[in-house]
Amino acid sequence: MKTKNKIHPWEITSESVYLDRRQFLLAAGLATAAGMTSLALPGQLMAATGDLESVQGPYSTDEPPNSWKDITTYNNFYEFGTAKDDPYDNAQEFRSQPWTVKVSGECDKPGEYHFEDIIGPHTLEDRVYRHRCVEAWSMVVPWVGIPLGDLLKRFDPNSDAKFVRFKTLHDPEQMPGQRRPVLRWPYVEGLTIAEAMHPLTLMVVGVYGKTLPNQNGAPLRLITPWKYGFKGIKSIVEIEFTSRQPHTSWEIANSREYGFYANVNPEVDHPRWSQARERRIGAGVFDEKQPTLMFNGYAEEVAELYAGLDLRKNY
Amino acid sequence: MTQKSVRILKAALFLLCLLPLGKLTLEVFGVAGMSLGANPIEELIHRFGKWGLNFLLITLAVTPVRHLIGLAWLMRFRRMLGLFAFFYLLMHFLTYAGLDQRFDIPVIVEDVVERPYITIGMTALLLLLPLALTSTNSMMRRLGRRWQKLHRMVYVIAILGVCHFYWQVKQDILEPLIYALILALLLCYRLVVRWRRNRAASRQITRNGHDRIAHTRRTI
């Protein structure tokens, strides 16, 4: 039996609370200066008590995490609509339990696995990661998950398993965004086997110590913090080991703008906008954008995966 | 419509046109729980831009609506609507330049030069500037016929504006397509009216043997 972690990393860092308070005071001051009464509270830190049992994992940043509100109301999850608040508005009725994942391809233990079979044998870890969207905004998110590599090893991938392909649930009834062909449904993402096995890569089941909200990709989603957010496929129902590089949804939609690797890279611009800087969600309206870091600041951990690869061509 | 009622309606319309600005202001300061969401700067830029486009299309709708339901006095409000389009688009640019790029001129120039959707957006705004500056009665008088020619530029500006919107959308083009469709209808209306007038005029010529084209070449 796992022991419940008493202190979570975001509880140790009171900096975020301090920041939130400071922003509140600033907002209140501005409102008073403008002769108005402010009833609005800034994004609150919630979920001090989570429902998941977890231990502290490695690689956590000590940057202050974003508020529960920002993380759970500002989402790109096109299956529930293309506006940022659509997932929050449209995903509340989504049934994320019971949940089955089909494992197939180049491995010795394919099959249909229940959510409990997938997660049960592992210890959940808290990992506070930076999250950089291809749209040039970023957050810091206290995820709860398991290292993807530990999970994949249980399916005994064979030597032909060079890539891993993931698929999101296709259910237009529950996912209204899938009723329009904005992307080719179901959503498909992929990683090289080395990326999938990297200890930074997470299969996420929660945020802020709580079960993952539907709008964040319940019940299972991928997180690769050195890649743009769209690689983090949500509501996963299929994992396939393949010998060939999978065609991913955004690549199919626009291969000139979105590549298979999608590594965060301030030197390679999106054809329509710069990737050199990012807007940190939750920063003040008058705060500057911050410089984007190579591999989103995880270069030390992942740069060797891409040794000899032309990152301009393999974007 | 009497002079007095026009004045009252104008004042009412002015306040109505300020409503989007009022709402945005309340949201910026978080009054009564209103908010611009997690990414307020982007939201502000987008909302100003969209209201600018809305007002451009509303301005372009005045003439067709006047023709179709015969409310001649609608023309009295067109200038104000056009100026509000300019105002919201200027705010769109200023929030981008000021809040997003913090008036970092080299970065803004790079954006305008290297990012085609920003290039055409900037072009549209610059083309709109002389129209706003020549919207006074005295400028209309001074420019005479050239005033009308100059202000036909608004068709080009609206096309550029909708292209700018279409081009910056990440993947879901439904909304800019709706704008494009409305703009296409408004422009087609003018083409059809012009074509019918020209045809009528040429019939007149053959029938009467003298040139009445000049007469039919009124504004459409």
Coordinates of C-alpha atoms in Angstrom, one line a residue:
Chain A
M1 CA 0.0 0.0 0.0
K2 CA 1.3 3.4 -0.9
T3 CA 1.5 6.0 1.7
K4 CA -0.2 9.3 1.2
N5 CA 2.2 12.1 0.5
K6 CA 1.5 14.7 3.2
I7 CA 3.2 17.7 1.6
H8 CA 2.9 18.4 -2.1
P9 CA 5.5 20.5 -3.9
W10 CA 3.0 23.3 -4.6
E11 CA 2.2 23.5 -0.9
I12 CA 5.9 23.9 0.0
T13 CA 6.1 26.8 -2.5
S14 CA 4.0 29.5 -0.9
E15 CA 5.4 31.7 -3.6
S16 CA 2.4 31.1 -5.8
V17 CA 0.0 32.0 -3.1
Y18 CA 2.1 35.1 -2.5
L19 CA 2.0 35.9 -6.2
D20 CA -1.8 35.4 -6.4
R21 CA -2.2 37.7 -3.4
R22 CA 0.0 40.3 -4.8
Q23 CA -2.0 40.2 -8.1
F24 CA -5.2 40.4 -6.2
L25 CA -4.0 43.4 -4.3
L26 CA -2.9 45.0 -7.5
A27 CA -6.2 44.4 -9.2
A28 CA -8.1 45.6 -6.2
G29 CA -5.9 48.7 -6.1
L30 CA -6.6 49.4 -9.8
A31 CA -10.3 48.8 -9.4
T32 CA -10.4 51.2 -6.4
A33 CA -8.4 53.7 -8.3
A34 CA -10.9 53.5 -11.1
G35 CA -13.7 54.1 -8.6
M36 CA -15.1 50.6 -8.9
T37 CA -15.6 47.8 -6.5
S38 CA -14.0 44.6 -7.4
L39 CA -15.9 41.5 -6.6
A40 CA -13.6 39.4 -8.7
L41 CA -11.0 37.2 -7.2
P42 CA -8.0 36.2 -9.2
G43 CA -7.5 32.6 -10.1
Q44 CA -7.5 30.8 -6.8
L45 CA -5.3 28.0 -5.7
M46 CA -7.6 25.2 -5.0
A47 CA -7.3 21.6 -4.3
A48 CA -4.9 21.7 -1.4
T49 CA -6.3 18.3 -0.6
G50 CA -6.4 15.9 -3.5
D51 CA -8.0 12.5 -3.9
L52 CA -4.9 10.8 -5.4
E53 CA -2.2 9.1 -3.5
S54 CA 1.2 10.2 -4.8
V55 CA 4.8 10.6 -4.0
Q56 CA 7.1 13.4 -5.1
G57 CA 8.7 12.6 -8.4
P58 CA 11.9 14.0 -9.9
Y59 CA 12.3 16.9 -12.4
S60 CA 9.9 19.3 -10.8
T61 CA 10.5 23.0 -11.4
D62 CA 10.3 25.3 -8.5
E63 CA 8.5 27.9 -10.6
P64 CA 5.1 28.8 -9.1
P65 CA 2.4 26.6 -10.7
N66 CA -0.6 28.2 -12.4
S67 CA -3.9 28.3 -10.5
W68 CA -6.4 25.4 -10.7
K69 CA -8.7 27.8 -12.4
D70 CA -6.3 28.7 -15.2
I71 CA -5.2 25.1 -15.7
T72 CA -8.8 23.8 -15.9
T73 CA -10.5 26.6 -17.9
Y74 CA -8.0 27.5 -20.5
N75 CA -7.6 24.4 -22.6
N76 CA -7.0 23.3 -26.2
F77 CA -9.0 20.1 -26.5
Y78 CA -10.6 20.4 -30.0
E79 CA -12.7 17.3 -29.3
F80 CA -14.8 19.6 -27.1
G81 CA -14.6 22.7 -29.3
T82 CA -11.9 25.1 -30.6
A83 CA -12.4 28.0 -28.1
K84 CA -10.3 27.9 -25.0
D85 CA -13.3 27.7 -22.7
D86 CA -15.2 25.1 -24.8
P87 CA -13.6 22.1 -23.1
Y88 CA -14.6 23.3 -19.7
D89 CA -18.1 24.1 -20.9
N90 CA -18.6 20.9 -22.9
A91 CA -16.7 18.2 -21.2
Q92 CA -18.4 18.1 -17.8
E93 CA -20.8 15.2 -18.8
F94 CA -18.0 13.2 -20.4
R95 CA -17.7 9.6 -19.1
S96 CA -14.1 8.9 -18.3
Q97 CA -14.9 5.7 -16.3
P98 CA -15.0 2.9 -17.0
W99 CA -12.1 3.2 -19.4
T100 CA -10.3 0.6 -21.6
V101 CA -7.1 1.0 -23.5
K102 CA -6.3 -1.2 -26.5
V103 CA -2.6 -2.1 -26.6
S104 CA -1.4 -3.5 -30.0
G105 CA 1.5 -3.7 -32.4
E106 CA 5.1 -4.7 -31.9
C107 CA 4.9 -6.1 -28.4
D108 CA 4.4 -9.4 -26.6
K109 CA 1.5 -8.5 -24.4
P110 CA -1.1 -6.8 -26.5
G111 CA -4.7 -6.7 -25.3
E112 CA -7.5 -4.6 -23.8
Y113 CA -6.5 -3.1 -20.5
H114 CA -8.8 -1.5 -18.0
F115 CA -7.8 1.8 -16.5
E116 CA -7.1 0.1 -13.2
D117 CA -4.9 -2.5 -14.9
I118 CA -2.9 0.3 -16.5
I119 CA -2.3 2.5 -13.5
G120 CA -2.8 0.1 -10.5
P121 CA 0.7 -1.4 -10.4
H122 CA 2.4 1.9 -10.4
T123 CA 3.1 4.6 -7.8
L124 CA 1.7 8.0 -8.8
E125 CA 4.2 10.8 -8.9
D126 CA 3.8 14.6 -8.5
R127 CA 5.7 16.4 -11.2
V128 CA 5.6 20.1 -11.7
Y129 CA 6.4 20.8 -15.3
R130 CA 6.5 23.8 -17.6
H131 CA 3.9 23.5 -20.4
R132 CA 4.6 25.4 -23.6
C133 CA 1.8 25.6 -26.2
V134 CA 2.7 26.0 -29.9
E135 CA 0.5 29.2 -29.7
A136 CA 3.3 30.9 -27.7
W137 CA 1.7 30.8 -24.2
S138 CA 2.9 28.7 -21.3
M139 CA 1.9 27.5 -17.9
V140 CA 3.4 25.6 -15.0
V141 CA 1.3 22.5 -14.1
P142 CA 1.6 20.2 -11.1
W143 CA 0.7 16.9 -12.9
V144 CA 0.1 13.6 -11.3
G145 CA 1.2 10.6 -13.3
I146 CA 3.5 7.7 -14.0
P147 CA 6.6 7.5 -16.1
L148 CA 5.3 6.3 -19.5
G149 CA 8.3 4.1 -20.0
D150 CA 7.5 2.1 -16.9
L151 CA 4.0 1.4 -18.2
L152 CA 5.2 0.6 -21.8
K153 CA 7.8 -1.9 -20.5
R154 CA 5.0 -4.0 -19.1
F155 CA 3.7 -4.7 -22.6
D156 CA 7.1 -6.1 -23.6
P157 CA 7.7 -4.2 -26.8
N158 CA 9.9 -6.1 -29.2
S159 CA 12.9 -4.9 -31.2
D160 CA 10.7 -3.7 -34.1
A161 CA 8.9 -1.3 -31.8
K162 CA 10.5 2.0 -33.0
F163 CA 7.6 4.3 -32.4
V164 CA 4.5 4.5 -30.2
R165 CA 1.3 5.7 -31.7
F166 CA -1.5 7.0 -29.4
K167 CA -5.2 7.5 -30.3
T168 CA -7.9 9.6 -28.6
L169 CA -11.4 8.3 -28.1
H170 CA -13.7 8.9 -31.1
D171 CA -17.2 9.6 -29.9
P172 CA -18.9 12.5 -31.5
E173 CA -21.9 11.9 -29.3
Q174 CA -19.9 12.8 -26.2
M175 CA -17.3 15.0 -28.0
P176 CA -19.2 17.7 -29.9
G177 CA -16.0 19.0 -31.4
Q178 CA -15.7 15.8 -33.4
R179 CA -18.9 16.6 -35.3
R180 CA -17.0 19.1 -37.4
P181 CA -13.9 18.1 -39.5
V182 CA -11.5 20.6 -37.9
L183 CA -8.9 17.9 -37.6
R184 CA -9.0 14.3 -38.9
W185 CA -10.6 12.3 -36.1
P186 CA -9.7 10.5 -34.0
Y187 CA -6.7 12.5 -32.8
V188 CA -3.4 10.6 -33.3
E189 CA -0.1 11.4 -31.8
G190 CA 3.2 9.6 -31.7
L191 CA 6.7 9.4 -30.2
T192 CA 9.9 7.6 -31.0
I193 CA 10.4 4.7 -28.6
A194 CA 13.3 6.6 -27.1
E195 CA 11.1 9.6 -26.4
A196 CA 8.4 7.4 -25.0
M197 CA 10.9 5.6 -22.7
H198 CA 12.5 8.9 -21.5
P199 CA 12.0 9.4 -17.8
L200 CA 10.5 12.9 -18.3
T201 CA 7.6 11.5 -20.3
L202 CA 4.5 11.0 -18.3
M203 CA 1.2 9.2 -18.5
V204 CA -0.9 11.7 -16.6
V205 CA -4.0 10.9 -14.5
G206 CA -4.2 14.0 -12.3
V207 CA -3.4 17.6 -11.6
Y208 CA -3.0 19.3 -8.3
G209 CA -3.3 15.9 -6.5
K210 CA -6.8 15.5 -8.0
T211 CA -8.2 13.1 -10.6
L212 CA -7.7 14.8 -14.0
P213 CA -10.7 16.9 -15.0
N214 CA -12.4 15.9 -18.2
Q215 CA -11.4 19.1 -20.0
N216 CA -7.7 18.3 -19.3
G217 CA -7.9 14.9 -21.0
A218 CA -9.3 12.5 -18.5
P219 CA -8.7 9.8 -17.7
L220 CA -5.3 9.3 -19.4
R221 CA -3.2 11.8 -21.2
L222 CA 0.4 12.1 -22.4
I223 CA 2.8 14.8 -21.2
T224 CA 6.2 15.5 -22.9
P225 CA 7.2 18.7 -21.3
W226 CA 10.0 19.5 -23.8
K227 CA 7.5 19.4 -26.7
Y228 CA 4.7 21.7 -27.7
G229 CA 1.4 21.0 -25.9
F230 CA -0.4 19.4 -28.9
K231 CA 1.9 16.3 -28.5
G232 CA 0.2 15.7 -25.2
I233 CA -2.7 13.6 -26.6
K234 CA -5.7 13.4 -24.3
S235 CA -8.3 10.7 -23.4
I236 CA -6.1 7.9 -24.8
V237 CA -7.9 4.7 -25.9
E238 CA -5.1 3.1 -28.0
I239 CA -1.4 2.5 -27.7
E240 CA 0.3 0.9 -30.6
F241 CA 3.9 0.0 -31.0
T242 CA 4.9 0.5 -34.6
S243 CA 8.0 0.1 -36.8
R244 CA 7.2 3.2 -38.8
Q245 CA 6.8 6.8 -37.8
P246 CA 3.1 7.5 -37.2
H247 CA 1.2 10.2 -39.1
T248 CA 0.0 12.6 -36.4
S249 CA -3.2 14.7 -36.6
W250 CA -1.5 18.1 -36.7
E251 CA 1.0 16.9 -39.3
I252 CA -1.9 15.7 -41.4
A253 CA -3.7 19.0 -40.9
N254 CA -0.8 21.2 -41.8
S255 CA 2.6 19.6 -42.2
R256 CA 4.3 22.9 -43.0
E257 CA 3.4 24.3 -39.6
Y258 CA 3.4 21.2 -37.4
G259 CA 5.9 18.5 -37.5
F260 CA 6.3 15.0 -35.9
Y261 CA 8.9 16.1 -33.4
A262 CA 7.3 19.4 -32.3
N263 CA 10.2 20.1 -29.9
V264 CA 10.0 23.5 -28.2
N265 CA 12.6 25.6 -30.1
P266 CA 12.9 29.4 -29.8
E267 CA 15.0 29.4 -33.0
V268 CA 12.6 27.8 -35.3
D269 CA 9.5 30.0 -35.8
H270 CA 6.1 28.8 -36.6
P271 CA 5.5 29.9 -40.2
R272 CA 2.9 32.5 -39.0
W273 CA 4.4 33.6 -35.7
S274 CA 7.5 33.8 -33.6
Q275 CA 8.4 31.1 -31.1
A276 CA 11.2 33.1 -29.5
R277 CA 9.1 34.3 -26.6
E278 CA 6.0 33.2 -24.7
R279 CA 3.3 34.7 -22.6
R280 CA 3.0 33.0 -19.2
I281 CA -0.6 32.5 -18.3
G282 CA -1.5 34.2 -15.0
A283 CA 1.1 36.9 -15.4
G284 CA -0.2 40.5 -15.2
V285 CA -1.5 42.3 -18.1
F286 CA 1.5 44.6 -18.0
D287 CA 4.1 41.9 -17.6
E288 CA 6.5 41.2 -20.4
K289 CA 6.6 38.0 -22.3
Q290 CA 9.4 35.7 -21.3
P291 CA 12.1 34.1 -23.5
T292 CA 11.3 30.6 -24.6
L293 CA 14.0 28.1 -23.7
M294 CA 15.4 25.4 -25.9
F295 CA 13.4 22.2 -25.3
N296 CA 11.3 24.3 -23.0
G297 CA 14.2 24.3 -20.5
Y298 CA 14.7 20.5 -20.5
A299 CA 17.7 20.5 -22.9
E300 CA 19.9 18.9 -20.3
E301 CA 17.6 15.9 -20.1
V302 CA 16.6 15.4 -23.7
A303 CA 19.0 17.1 -26.1
E304 CA 21.0 13.9 -26.5
L305 CA 17.9 12.3 -28.0
Y306 CA 18.3 14.5 -31.0
A307 CA 22.1 14.5 -31.5
G308 CA 22.9 14.8 -35.2
L309 CA 19.3 15.7 -36.1
D310 CA 18.7 18.9 -38.0
L311 CA 16.1 20.5 -35.8
R312 CA 15.2 23.0 -38.5
K313 CA 14.1 20.3 -40.8
N314 CA 12.8 18.0 -38.2
Y315 CA 10.5 20.5 -36.4
Chain B
M1 CA -37.1 62.4 -40.1
T2 CA -36.7 65.7 -38.3
Q3 CA -33.3 67.2 -37.5
K4 CA -34.0 66.7 -33.8
S5 CA -34.8 63.0 -33.9
V6 CA -31.7 62.4 -36.0
R7 CA -29.7 64.1 -33.3
I8 CA -31.3 62.0 -30.6
L9 CA -30.8 58.8 -32.6
K10 CA -27.2 59.7 -33.3
A11 CA -26.5 60.1 -29.6
A12 CA -28.2 56.8 -28.8
L13 CA -26.2 55.1 -31.6
F14 CA -23.0 56.6 -30.2
L15 CA -23.6 55.1 -26.8
L16 CA -24.6 51.8 -28.4
C17 CA -21.3 51.7 -30.3
L18 CA -19.4 52.3 -27.0
L19 CA -20.9 49.2 -25.4
P20 CA -18.2 46.8 -26.5
L21 CA -15.6 49.2 -25.2
G22 CA -17.5 49.5 -21.9
K23 CA -17.8 45.7 -21.5
L24 CA -14.1 45.2 -22.2
T25 CA -13.2 47.9 -19.7
L26 CA -15.2 46.2 -17.0
E27 CA -13.6 42.9 -17.9
V28 CA -10.1 44.4 -17.7
F29 CA -10.7 45.6 -14.2
G30 CA -12.6 42.5 -13.2
V31 CA -15.7 44.4 -12.2
A32 CA -18.5 42.2 -10.9
G33 CA -16.7 39.0 -11.6
M34 CA -16.2 39.8 -15.3
S35 CA -12.9 38.7 -16.7
L36 CA -11.0 38.3 -19.9
G37 CA -10.0 34.8 -18.9
A38 CA -6.6 33.3 -18.5
N39 CA -4.9 35.1 -21.4
P40 CA -6.3 38.6 -21.1
I41 CA -4.0 40.3 -23.6
E42 CA -4.7 37.9 -26.4
E43 CA -8.4 38.1 -25.6
L44 CA -8.3 41.9 -25.6
I45 CA -6.5 42.0 -29.0
H46 CA -8.9 39.5 -30.6
R47 CA -12.0 41.2 -29.2
F48 CA -11.0 44.7 -30.4
G49 CA -10.1 43.2 -33.8
K50 CA -13.4 41.4 -34.1
W51 CA -15.4 44.5 -33.2
G52 CA -13.4 46.5 -35.7
L53 CA -14.4 44.0 -38.4
N54 CA -18.0 44.0 -37.2
F55 CA -18.2 47.7 -37.5
L56 CA -16.6 47.6 -41.0
L57 CA -19.3 45.1 -42.1
I58 CA -22.1 47.1 -40.5
T59 CA -20.8 50.2 -42.2
L60 CA -20.8 48.4 -45.6
A61 CA -24.3 47.1 -44.9
V62 CA -25.8 50.6 -44.6
T63 CA -26.2 51.2 -48.3
P64 CA -27.8 47.8 -49.2
V65 CA -30.2 48.0 -46.2
R66 CA -31.1 51.5 -47.2
H67 CA -31.8 50.4 -50.8
L68 CA -33.7 47.3 -49.8
I69 CA -36.0 48.7 -47.1
G70 CA -35.9 52.3 -48.2
L71 CA -34.7 54.0 -45.1
A72 CA -32.9 57.0 -46.6
W73 CA -32.0 58.5 -43.2
L74 CA -29.8 55.5 -42.4
M75 CA -27.1 57.2 -44.4
R76 CA -26.9 59.9 -41.7
F77 CA -25.3 57.3 -39.4
R78 CA -22.8 55.7 -41.7
R79 CA -20.0 58.0 -41.0
M80 CA -20.2 57.4 -37.2
L81 CA -20.2 53.6 -37.8
G82 CA -17.2 53.9 -40.0
L83 CA -15.3 55.9 -37.5
F84 CA -16.1 53.3 -34.8
A85 CA -14.6 50.7 -37.1
F86 CA -11.5 52.8 -37.2
F87 CA -11.5 53.3 -33.5
Y88 CA -11.8 49.6 -32.6
L89 CA -9.2 48.6 -35.2
L90 CA -6.8 51.3 -33.8
M91 CA -7.4 49.8 -30.3
H92 CA -6.7 46.4 -31.8
F93 CA -3.4 47.6 -33.1
L94 CA -2.5 49.6 -29.9
T95 CA -3.2 46.6 -27.6
Y96 CA -1.0 44.4 -29.8
A97 CA 1.8 47.0 -30.1
G98 CA 1.6 48.3 -26.5
L99 CA 0.5 45.4 -24.3
D100 CA 1.7 42.4 -26.3
Q101 CA 4.9 43.8 -27.8
R102 CA 5.4 46.7 -25.3
F103 CA 6.1 49.1 -28.1
D104 CA 9.2 47.3 -29.0
I105 CA 9.6 48.9 -32.4
P106 CA 12.1 46.4 -33.9
V107 CA 9.9 43.4 -32.9
I108 CA 6.8 45.1 -34.3
V109 CA 8.6 45.9 -37.6
E110 CA 9.8 42.4 -37.8
D111 CA 6.3 41.1 -37.3
V112 CA 4.9 43.5 -40.0
V113 CA 7.6 42.5 -42.5
E114 CA 7.9 38.8 -41.9
R115 CA 4.3 37.7 -41.0
P116 CA 2.0 38.1 -44.0
Y117 CA -1.2 38.2 -41.9
I118 CA 0.2 41.1 -39.9
T119 CA 1.5 42.8 -43.1
I120 CA -2.0 42.8 -44.6
G121 CA -3.6 43.8 -41.2
M122 CA -1.2 46.7 -40.9
T123 CA -1.9 47.7 -44.5
A124 CA -5.6 47.8 -43.9
L125 CA -5.2 50.0 -40.9
L126 CA -2.9 52.4 -42.7
L127 CA -5.4 52.6 -45.6
L128 CA -8.2 53.3 -43.1
L129 CA -6.3 56.3 -41.6
P130 CA -6.8 58.7 -44.6
L131 CA -10.5 57.8 -44.7
A132 CA -10.9 58.6 -41.0
L133 CA -9.0 61.9 -41.4
T134 CA -11.1 62.9 -44.4
S135 CA -14.4 62.2 -42.7
T136 CA -15.2 65.7 -41.7
N137 CA -17.7 67.9 -43.6
S138 CA -15.1 70.3 -44.6
M139 CA -12.8 67.6 -46.1
M140 CA -15.8 66.2 -48.0
R141 CA -16.4 69.6 -49.5
R142 CA -12.8 70.2 -50.3
L143 CA -12.2 66.8 -52.0
G144 CA -15.5 66.9 -53.9
R145 CA -15.7 63.9 -56.3
R146 CA -12.3 62.7 -55.2
W147 CA -13.7 62.1 -51.7
Q148 CA -16.0 59.4 -53.0
K149 CA -13.2 57.7 -55.0
L150 CA -10.9 57.8 -51.9
H151 CA -13.6 56.3 -49.7
R152 CA -14.2 53.4 -52.1
M153 CA -11.0 52.1 -50.6
V154 CA -13.1 50.7 -47.8
Y155 CA -13.9 47.7 -50.0
V156 CA -10.2 46.9 -50.2
I157 CA -9.7 47.5 -46.5
A158 CA -12.6 45.1 -45.6
I159 CA -11.2 42.4 -47.9
L160 CA -7.7 42.8 -46.3
G161 CA -9.3 42.7 -42.8
V162 CA -11.2 39.5 -43.4
C163 CA -8.0 37.9 -44.9
H164 CA -6.1 39.0 -41.9
F165 CA -8.6 37.3 -39.6
Y166 CA -8.7 34.1 -41.8
W167 CA -5.0 33.9 -41.9
Q168 CA -4.3 34.1 -38.2
V169 CA -6.7 31.4 -37.2
K170 CA -4.9 28.3 -36.1
Q171 CA -7.1 25.6 -37.6
D172 CA -10.8 26.3 -37.2
I173 CA -11.7 28.6 -40.1
L174 CA -15.5 28.6 -39.6
E175 CA -15.7 32.0 -38.0
P176 CA -13.6 33.9 -40.6
L177 CA -15.5 32.1 -43.3
I178 CA -18.7 33.5 -42.0
Y179 CA -17.2 37.0 -42.1
A180 CA -15.9 36.3 -45.6
L181 CA -19.4 35.2 -46.7
I182 CA -21.1 38.3 -45.3
L183 CA -18.5 40.6 -46.9
A184 CA -18.9 38.7 -50.3
L185 CA -22.7 39.3 -50.1
L186 CA -22.2 43.0 -49.4
L187 CA -19.7 43.4 -52.2
C188 CA -21.7 41.3 -54.7
Y189 CA -24.8 43.5 -54.0
R190 CA -22.8 46.5 -55.2
L191 CA -21.6 44.7 -58.3
V192 CA -25.1 43.6 -59.2
V193 CA -26.5 47.1 -58.7
R194 CA -23.7 48.6 -60.8
W195 CA -24.2 46.0 -63.5
R196 CA -27.9 46.6 -63.7
R197 CA -27.5 50.4 -63.9
N198 CA -24.9 50.1 -66.6
R199 CA -27.3 47.8 -68.6
A200 CA -30.2 50.2 -68.1
A201 CA -28.0 53.0 -69.2
S202 CA -26.9 51.4 -72.4
R203 CA -30.5 50.6 -73.2
Q204 CA -31.3 54.2 -72.7
I205 CA -28.5 55.2 -75.1
T206 CA -29.8 53.0 -77.9
R207 CA -33.4 54.1 -77.3
N208 CA -32.9 57.8 -76.8
G209 CA -29.7 58.3 -78.7
H210 CA -28.1 60.4 -76.1
D211 CA -25.7 59.7 -73.2
R212 CA -27.3 59.1 -69.9
I213 CA -24.6 57.2 -68.4
A214 CA -23.4 60.2 -66.4
H215 CA -26.7 60.4 -64.8
T216 CA -26.8 56.7 -63.8
R217 CA -23.2 56.8 -62.4
R218 CA -24.3 57.6 -58.9
T219 CA -22.9 56.0 -55.9
I220 CA -23.7 52.5 -55.2

